[in-house]
PDB file of C-alpha atoms in Angstrom:
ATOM      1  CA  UNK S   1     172.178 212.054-190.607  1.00 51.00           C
ATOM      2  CA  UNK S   2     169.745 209.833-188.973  1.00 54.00           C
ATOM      3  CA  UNK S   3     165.479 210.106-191.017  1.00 52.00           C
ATOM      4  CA  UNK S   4     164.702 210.679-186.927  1.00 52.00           C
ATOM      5  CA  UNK S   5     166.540 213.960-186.704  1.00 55.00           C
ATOM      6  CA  UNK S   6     163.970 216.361-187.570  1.00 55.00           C
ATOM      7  CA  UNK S   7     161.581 214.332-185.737  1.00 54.00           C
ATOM      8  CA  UNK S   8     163.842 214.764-182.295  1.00 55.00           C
ATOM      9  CA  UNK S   9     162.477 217.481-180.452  1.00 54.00           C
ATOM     10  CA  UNK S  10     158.941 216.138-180.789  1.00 55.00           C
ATOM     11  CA  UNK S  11     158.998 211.944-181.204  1.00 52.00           C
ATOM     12  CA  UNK S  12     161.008 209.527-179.987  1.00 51.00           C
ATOM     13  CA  UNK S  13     162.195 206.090-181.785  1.00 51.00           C
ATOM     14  CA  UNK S  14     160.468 203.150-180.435  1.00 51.00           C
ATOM     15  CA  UNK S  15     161.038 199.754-182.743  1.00 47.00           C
ATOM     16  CA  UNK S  16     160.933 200.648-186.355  1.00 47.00           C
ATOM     17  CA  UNK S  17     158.363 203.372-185.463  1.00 48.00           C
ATOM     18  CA  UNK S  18     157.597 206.996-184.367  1.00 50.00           C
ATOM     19  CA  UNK S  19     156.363 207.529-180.954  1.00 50.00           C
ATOM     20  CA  UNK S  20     155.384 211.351-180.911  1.00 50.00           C
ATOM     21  CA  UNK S  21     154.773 213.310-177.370  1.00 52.00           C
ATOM     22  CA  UNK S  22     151.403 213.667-176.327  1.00 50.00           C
ATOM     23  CA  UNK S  23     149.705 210.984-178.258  1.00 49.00           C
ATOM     24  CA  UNK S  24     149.921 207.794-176.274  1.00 44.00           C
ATOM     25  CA  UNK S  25     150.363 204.724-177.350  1.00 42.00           C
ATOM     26  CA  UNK S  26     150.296 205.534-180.691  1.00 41.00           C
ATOM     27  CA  UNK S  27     152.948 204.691-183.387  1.00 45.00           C
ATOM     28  CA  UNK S  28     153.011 206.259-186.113  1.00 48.00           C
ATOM     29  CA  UNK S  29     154.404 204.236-189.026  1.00 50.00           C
ATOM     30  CA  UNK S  30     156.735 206.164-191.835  1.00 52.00           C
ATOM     31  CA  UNK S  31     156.272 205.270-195.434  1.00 54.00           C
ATOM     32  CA  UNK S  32     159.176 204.260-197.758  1.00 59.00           C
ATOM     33  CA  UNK S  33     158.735 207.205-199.516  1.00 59.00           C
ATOM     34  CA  UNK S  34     158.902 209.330-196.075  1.00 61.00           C
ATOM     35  CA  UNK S  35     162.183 207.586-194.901  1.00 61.00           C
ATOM     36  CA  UNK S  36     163.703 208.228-198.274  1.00 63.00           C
ATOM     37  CA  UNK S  37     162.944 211.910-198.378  1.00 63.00           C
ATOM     38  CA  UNK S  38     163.890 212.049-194.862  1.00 64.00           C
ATOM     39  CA  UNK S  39     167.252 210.457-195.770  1.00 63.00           C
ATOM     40  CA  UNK S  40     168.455 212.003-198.928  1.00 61.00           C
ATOM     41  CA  UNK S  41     172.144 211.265-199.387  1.00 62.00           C
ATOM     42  CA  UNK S  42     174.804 212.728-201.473  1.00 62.00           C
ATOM     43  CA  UNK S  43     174.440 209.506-203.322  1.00 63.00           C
ATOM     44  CA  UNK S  44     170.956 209.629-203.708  1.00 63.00           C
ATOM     45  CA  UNK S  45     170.992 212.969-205.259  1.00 60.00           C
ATOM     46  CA  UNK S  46     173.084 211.986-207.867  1.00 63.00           C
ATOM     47  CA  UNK S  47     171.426 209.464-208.781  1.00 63.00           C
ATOM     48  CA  UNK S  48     168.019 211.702-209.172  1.00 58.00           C
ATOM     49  CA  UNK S  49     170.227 213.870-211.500  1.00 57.00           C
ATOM     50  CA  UNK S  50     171.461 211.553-213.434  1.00 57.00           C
ATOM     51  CA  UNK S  51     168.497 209.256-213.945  1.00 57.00           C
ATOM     52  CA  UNK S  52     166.660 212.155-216.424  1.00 58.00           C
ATOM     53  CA  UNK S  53     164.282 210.931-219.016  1.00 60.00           C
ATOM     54  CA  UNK S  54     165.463 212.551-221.987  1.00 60.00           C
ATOM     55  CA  UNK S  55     168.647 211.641-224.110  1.00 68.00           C
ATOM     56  CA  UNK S  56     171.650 213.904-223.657  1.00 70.00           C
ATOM     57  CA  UNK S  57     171.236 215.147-227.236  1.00 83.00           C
ATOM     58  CA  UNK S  58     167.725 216.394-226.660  1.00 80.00           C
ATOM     59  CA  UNK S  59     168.829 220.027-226.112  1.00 81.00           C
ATOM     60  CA  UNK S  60     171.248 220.039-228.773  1.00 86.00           C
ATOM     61  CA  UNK S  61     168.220 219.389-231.087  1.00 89.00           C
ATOM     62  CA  UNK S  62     165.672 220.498-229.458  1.00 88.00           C
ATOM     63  CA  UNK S  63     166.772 223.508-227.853  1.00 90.00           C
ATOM     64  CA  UNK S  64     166.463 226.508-230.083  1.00 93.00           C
ATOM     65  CA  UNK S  65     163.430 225.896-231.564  1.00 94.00           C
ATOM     66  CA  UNK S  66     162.255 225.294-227.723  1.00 93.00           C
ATOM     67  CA  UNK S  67     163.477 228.833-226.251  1.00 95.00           C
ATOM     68  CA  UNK S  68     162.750 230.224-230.036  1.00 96.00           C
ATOM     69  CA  UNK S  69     159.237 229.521-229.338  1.00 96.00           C
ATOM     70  CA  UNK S  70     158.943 230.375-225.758  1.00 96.00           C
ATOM     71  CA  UNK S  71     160.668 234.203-226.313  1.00 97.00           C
ATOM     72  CA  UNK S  72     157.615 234.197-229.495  1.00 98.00           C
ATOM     73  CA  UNK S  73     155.246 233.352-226.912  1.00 98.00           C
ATOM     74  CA  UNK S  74     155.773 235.505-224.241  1.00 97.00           C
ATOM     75  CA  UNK S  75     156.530 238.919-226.539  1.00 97.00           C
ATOM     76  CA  UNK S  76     152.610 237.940-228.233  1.00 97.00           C
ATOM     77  CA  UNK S  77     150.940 237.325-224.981  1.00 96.00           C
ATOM     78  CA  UNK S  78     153.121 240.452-223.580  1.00 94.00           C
ATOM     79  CA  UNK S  79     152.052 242.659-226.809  1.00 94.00           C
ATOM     80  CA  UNK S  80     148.230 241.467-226.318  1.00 94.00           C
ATOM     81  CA  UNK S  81     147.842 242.344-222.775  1.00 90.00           C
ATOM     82  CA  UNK S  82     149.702 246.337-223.810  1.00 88.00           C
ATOM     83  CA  UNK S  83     147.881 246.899-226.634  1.00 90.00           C
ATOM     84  CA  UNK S  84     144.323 245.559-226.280  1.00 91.00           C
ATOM     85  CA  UNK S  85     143.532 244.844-222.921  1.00 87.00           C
ATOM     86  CA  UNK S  86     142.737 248.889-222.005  1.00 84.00           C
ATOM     87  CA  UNK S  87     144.492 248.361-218.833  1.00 82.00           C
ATOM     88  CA  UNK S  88     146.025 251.534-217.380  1.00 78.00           C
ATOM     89  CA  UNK S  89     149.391 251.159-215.786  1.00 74.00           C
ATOM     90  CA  UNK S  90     150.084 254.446-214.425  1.00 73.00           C
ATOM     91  CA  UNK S  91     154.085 254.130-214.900  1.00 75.00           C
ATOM     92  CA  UNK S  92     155.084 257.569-214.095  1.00 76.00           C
ATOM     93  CA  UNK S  93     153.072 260.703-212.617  1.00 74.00           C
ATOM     94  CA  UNK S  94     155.253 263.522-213.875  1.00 78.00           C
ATOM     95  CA  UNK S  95     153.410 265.789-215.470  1.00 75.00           C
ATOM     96  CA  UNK S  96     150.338 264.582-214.437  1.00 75.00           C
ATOM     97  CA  UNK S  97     150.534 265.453-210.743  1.00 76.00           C
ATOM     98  CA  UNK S  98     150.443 269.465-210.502  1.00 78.00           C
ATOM     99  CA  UNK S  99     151.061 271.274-207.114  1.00 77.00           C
ATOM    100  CA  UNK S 100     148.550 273.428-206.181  1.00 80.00           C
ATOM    101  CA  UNK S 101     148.647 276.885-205.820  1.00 81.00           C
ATOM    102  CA  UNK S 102     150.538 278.852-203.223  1.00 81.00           C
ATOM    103  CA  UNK S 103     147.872 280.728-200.677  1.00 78.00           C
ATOM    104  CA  UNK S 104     149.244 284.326-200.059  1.00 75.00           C
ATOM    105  CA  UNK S 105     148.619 284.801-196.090  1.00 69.00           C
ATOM    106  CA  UNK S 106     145.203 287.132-195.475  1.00 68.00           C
ATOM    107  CA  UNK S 107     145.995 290.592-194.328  1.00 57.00           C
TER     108      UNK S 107
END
């Protein structure tokens, strides 16, 4: 897949550039980092994946204490926000919605 084909409906190539419709005379110049997005290859996405910054033993060490301390986290913030905020959360209105009375018909 060509880094033009999204562009095809609405530019045309013109010499290393992007000539789009209605603006004349005007090239519009892609950046490296705009042709590389634009032309992401199987190849190029495994390299992403594979070029991580951490060592392949950092979960083995680092990963219980990491989700350990998330799961801690969220249950505090979770049990600060039920129990002290005062905010009403209206879960369920049985029994607090009541139908009103029937109205015999007026003779």
């Amino acid at each position: 897949m060509s880094y033009f084909e999204p562009f095809s409906g609405i530019c045309r190539k013109r010499s290393s550039s992007l000539v789009f419709k209605g603006i004349l005379r005007t090239r519009v110049n892609m950046f490296r980092f705009a042709k590389a997005a634009l032309n992401v290859s199987g190849k190029g996405a495994r390299l992403v994946r594979f070029s991580s910054t951490h060592a392949p033993e950092f979960h083995a060490k680092y990963g219980t204490g990491l989700m350990v301390g998330g799961v801690a986290f969220c249950v505090s913030v979770w049990g600060f926000v039920l129990t002290q905020t005062g905010i009403t959360w209206n879960l369920s209105p049985v029994g607090k919605v009541q139908p009103k009375p029937w109205r015999d018909a007026e003779e």
